[in-house]
Amino acid sequence: VLNFYTHPEIEMLIIVSEGMFSSYTQSFKSAMRLSEYCMQKLKLGNVKSRDFLEQYWSIDALCKAIRDYASLAHARKGEFVLADLLR
């Protein structure tokens, strides 16, 4: 049995995709929720809606964001993350 941790939330993958991971984690992480950051700083609407997600992501872009996030936010030893499912 393998346990996979399915974080991050989709908003974090959008932040990574937009190249704003360090900006969020250094300046806004404790003060602003991910969804608020996406709306206020990235000027993106309802980032959890199906319509938005289908328009925003291509398969390649989503896979890249998942891999990029895995390299930016390191998992604990022995934990599997979404990027591990792509291998």
PDB file of C-alpha atoms in Angstrom:
ATOM      1  CA  VAL A   1       0.000   0.000   0.000  1.00  0.00           C
ATOM      2  CA  LEU A   2       1.325   3.399  -0.996  1.00  0.00           C
ATOM      3  CA  ASN A   3      -0.001   6.653   0.393  1.00  0.00           C
ATOM      4  CA  PHE A   4      -0.009   9.694  -1.881  1.00  0.00           C
ATOM      5  CA  TYR A   5      -0.484  13.201  -0.568  1.00  0.00           C
ATOM      6  CA  THR A   6      -2.608  15.136  -3.010  1.00  0.00           C
ATOM      7  CA  HIS A   7      -1.671  18.572  -1.858  1.00  0.00           C
ATOM      8  CA  PRO A   8      -1.114  21.216  -3.143  1.00  0.00           C
ATOM      9  CA  GLU A   9      -4.455  22.761  -3.738  1.00  0.00           C
ATOM     10  CA  ILE A  10      -5.222  23.706  -7.327  1.00  0.00           C
ATOM     11  CA  GLU A  11      -4.651  27.372  -6.467  1.00  0.00           C
ATOM     12  CA  MET A  12      -1.028  26.635  -5.536  1.00  0.00           C
ATOM     13  CA  LEU A  13      -0.506  24.920  -8.873  1.00  0.00           C
ATOM     14  CA  ILE A  14      -1.844  28.058 -10.576  1.00  0.00           C
ATOM     15  CA  ILE A  15       0.543  30.213  -8.535  1.00  0.00           C
ATOM     16  CA  VAL A  16       3.430  27.946  -9.550  1.00  0.00           C
ATOM     17  CA  SER A  17       2.302  28.016 -13.179  1.00  0.00           C
ATOM     18  CA  GLU A  18       2.247  31.832 -13.086  1.00  0.00           C
ATOM     19  CA  GLY A  19       5.801  31.909 -11.705  1.00  0.00           C
ATOM     20  CA  MET A  20       4.709  33.458  -8.404  1.00  0.00           C
ATOM     21  CA  PHE A  21       5.568  30.696  -5.911  1.00  0.00           C
ATOM     22  CA  SER A  22       8.365  32.586  -4.162  1.00  0.00           C
ATOM     23  CA  SER A  23       6.344  35.801  -4.084  1.00  0.00           C
ATOM     24  CA  TYR A  24       3.441  34.037  -2.397  1.00  0.00           C
ATOM     25  CA  THR A  25       5.491  31.982   0.058  1.00  0.00           C
ATOM     26  CA  GLN A  26       7.787  34.869   1.066  1.00  0.00           C
ATOM     27  CA  SER A  27       5.279  37.698   1.338  1.00  0.00           C
ATOM     28  CA  PHE A  28       1.702  36.485   1.457  1.00  0.00           C
ATOM     29  CA  LYS A  29       1.531  32.919   2.779  1.00  0.00           C
ATOM     30  CA  SER A  30       0.563  33.790   6.340  1.00  0.00           C
ATOM     31  CA  ALA A  31      -1.565  36.817   5.433  1.00  0.00           C
ATOM     32  CA  MET A  32      -3.599  35.646   2.454  1.00  0.00           C
ATOM     33  CA  ARG A  33      -5.339  32.445   1.445  1.00  0.00           C
ATOM     34  CA  LEU A  34      -4.384  30.884  -1.871  1.00  0.00           C
ATOM     35  CA  SER A  35      -7.720  31.738  -3.487  1.00  0.00           C
ATOM     36  CA  GLU A  36      -7.467  35.363  -2.341  1.00  0.00           C
ATOM     37  CA  TYR A  37      -3.958  35.631  -3.766  1.00  0.00           C
ATOM     38  CA  CYS A  38      -5.147  34.285  -7.113  1.00  0.00           C
ATOM     39  CA  MET A  39      -7.982  36.818  -7.226  1.00  0.00           C
ATOM     40  CA  GLN A  40      -6.155  39.873  -5.888  1.00  0.00           C
ATOM     41  CA  LYS A  41      -2.593  39.478  -7.125  1.00  0.00           C
ATOM     42  CA  LEU A  42      -3.023  37.339 -10.238  1.00  0.00           C
ATOM     43  CA  LYS A  43      -6.375  38.879 -11.227  1.00  0.00           C
ATOM     44  CA  LEU A  44      -7.876  35.435 -11.857  1.00  0.00           C
ATOM     45  CA  GLY A  45     -11.521  34.754 -11.178  1.00  0.00           C
ATOM     46  CA  ASN A  46     -13.114  31.695  -9.651  1.00  0.00           C
ATOM     47  CA  VAL A  47     -10.079  29.426  -9.867  1.00  0.00           C
ATOM     48  CA  LYS A  48     -11.941  26.415  -8.496  1.00  0.00           C
ATOM     49  CA  SER A  49     -14.719  26.465 -11.051  1.00  0.00           C
ATOM     50  CA  ARG A  50     -14.782  23.732 -13.628  1.00  0.00           C
ATOM     51  CA  ASP A  51     -15.110  26.235 -16.493  1.00  0.00           C
ATOM     52  CA  PHE A  52     -12.068  28.195 -15.353  1.00  0.00           C
ATOM     53  CA  LEU A  53      -9.969  25.077 -14.835  1.00  0.00           C
ATOM     54  CA  GLU A  54     -10.828  23.620 -18.236  1.00  0.00           C
ATOM     55  CA  GLN A  55      -9.914  26.889 -19.949  1.00  0.00           C
ATOM     56  CA  TYR A  56      -6.768  27.563 -17.908  1.00  0.00           C
ATOM     57  CA  TRP A  57      -5.038  24.184 -18.007  1.00  0.00           C
ATOM     58  CA  SER A  58      -3.729  22.091 -20.813  1.00  0.00           C
ATOM     59  CA  ILE A  59      -2.506  18.613 -19.908  1.00  0.00           C
ATOM     60  CA  ASP A  60       1.114  19.651 -20.486  1.00  0.00           C
ATOM     61  CA  ALA A  61       0.792  22.839 -18.418  1.00  0.00           C
ATOM     62  CA  LEU A  62      -0.815  20.991 -15.505  1.00  0.00           C
ATOM     63  CA  CYS A  63       1.845  18.271 -15.536  1.00  0.00           C
ATOM     64  CA  LYS A  64       4.591  20.916 -15.630  1.00  0.00           C
ATOM     65  CA  ALA A  65       3.059  22.798 -12.684  1.00  0.00           C
ATOM     66  CA  ILE A  66       2.814  19.564 -10.676  1.00  0.00           C
ATOM     67  CA  ARG A  67       6.468  18.730 -11.387  1.00  0.00           C
ATOM     68  CA  ASP A  68       7.611  22.289 -10.699  1.00  0.00           C
ATOM     69  CA  TYR A  69       5.764  22.343  -7.389  1.00  0.00           C
ATOM     70  CA  ALA A  70       7.376  19.047  -6.378  1.00  0.00           C
ATOM     71  CA  SER A  71      10.824  20.556  -6.933  1.00  0.00           C
ATOM     72  CA  LEU A  72       9.953  23.777  -5.066  1.00  0.00           C
ATOM     73  CA  ALA A  73       8.178  22.329  -2.028  1.00  0.00           C
ATOM     74  CA  HIS A  74      10.010  19.230  -0.963  1.00  0.00           C
ATOM     75  CA  ALA A  75       8.070  16.257   0.332  1.00  0.00           C
ATOM     76  CA  ARG A  76       9.124  14.499   3.480  1.00  0.00           C
ATOM     77  CA  LYS A  77      11.193  11.380   3.091  1.00  0.00           C
ATOM     78  CA  GLY A  78       8.980   8.426   2.268  1.00  0.00           C
ATOM     79  CA  GLU A  79       6.042  10.555   1.123  1.00  0.00           C
ATOM     80  CA  PHE A  80       4.678  10.389  -2.387  1.00  0.00           C
ATOM     81  CA  VAL A  81       3.162  13.414  -4.087  1.00  0.00           C
ATOM     82  CA  LEU A  82       1.237  14.082  -7.292  1.00  0.00           C
ATOM     83  CA  ALA A  83       4.453  14.312  -9.306  1.00  0.00           C
ATOM     84  CA  ASP A  84       5.251  10.713  -8.372  1.00  0.00           C
ATOM     85  CA  LEU A  85       2.064   9.611 -10.121  1.00  0.00           C
ATOM     86  CA  LEU A  86       3.310  11.166 -13.361  1.00  0.00           C
ATOM     87  CA  ARG A  87       6.423   8.998 -13.492  1.00  0.00           C
TER      88      ARG A  87
END
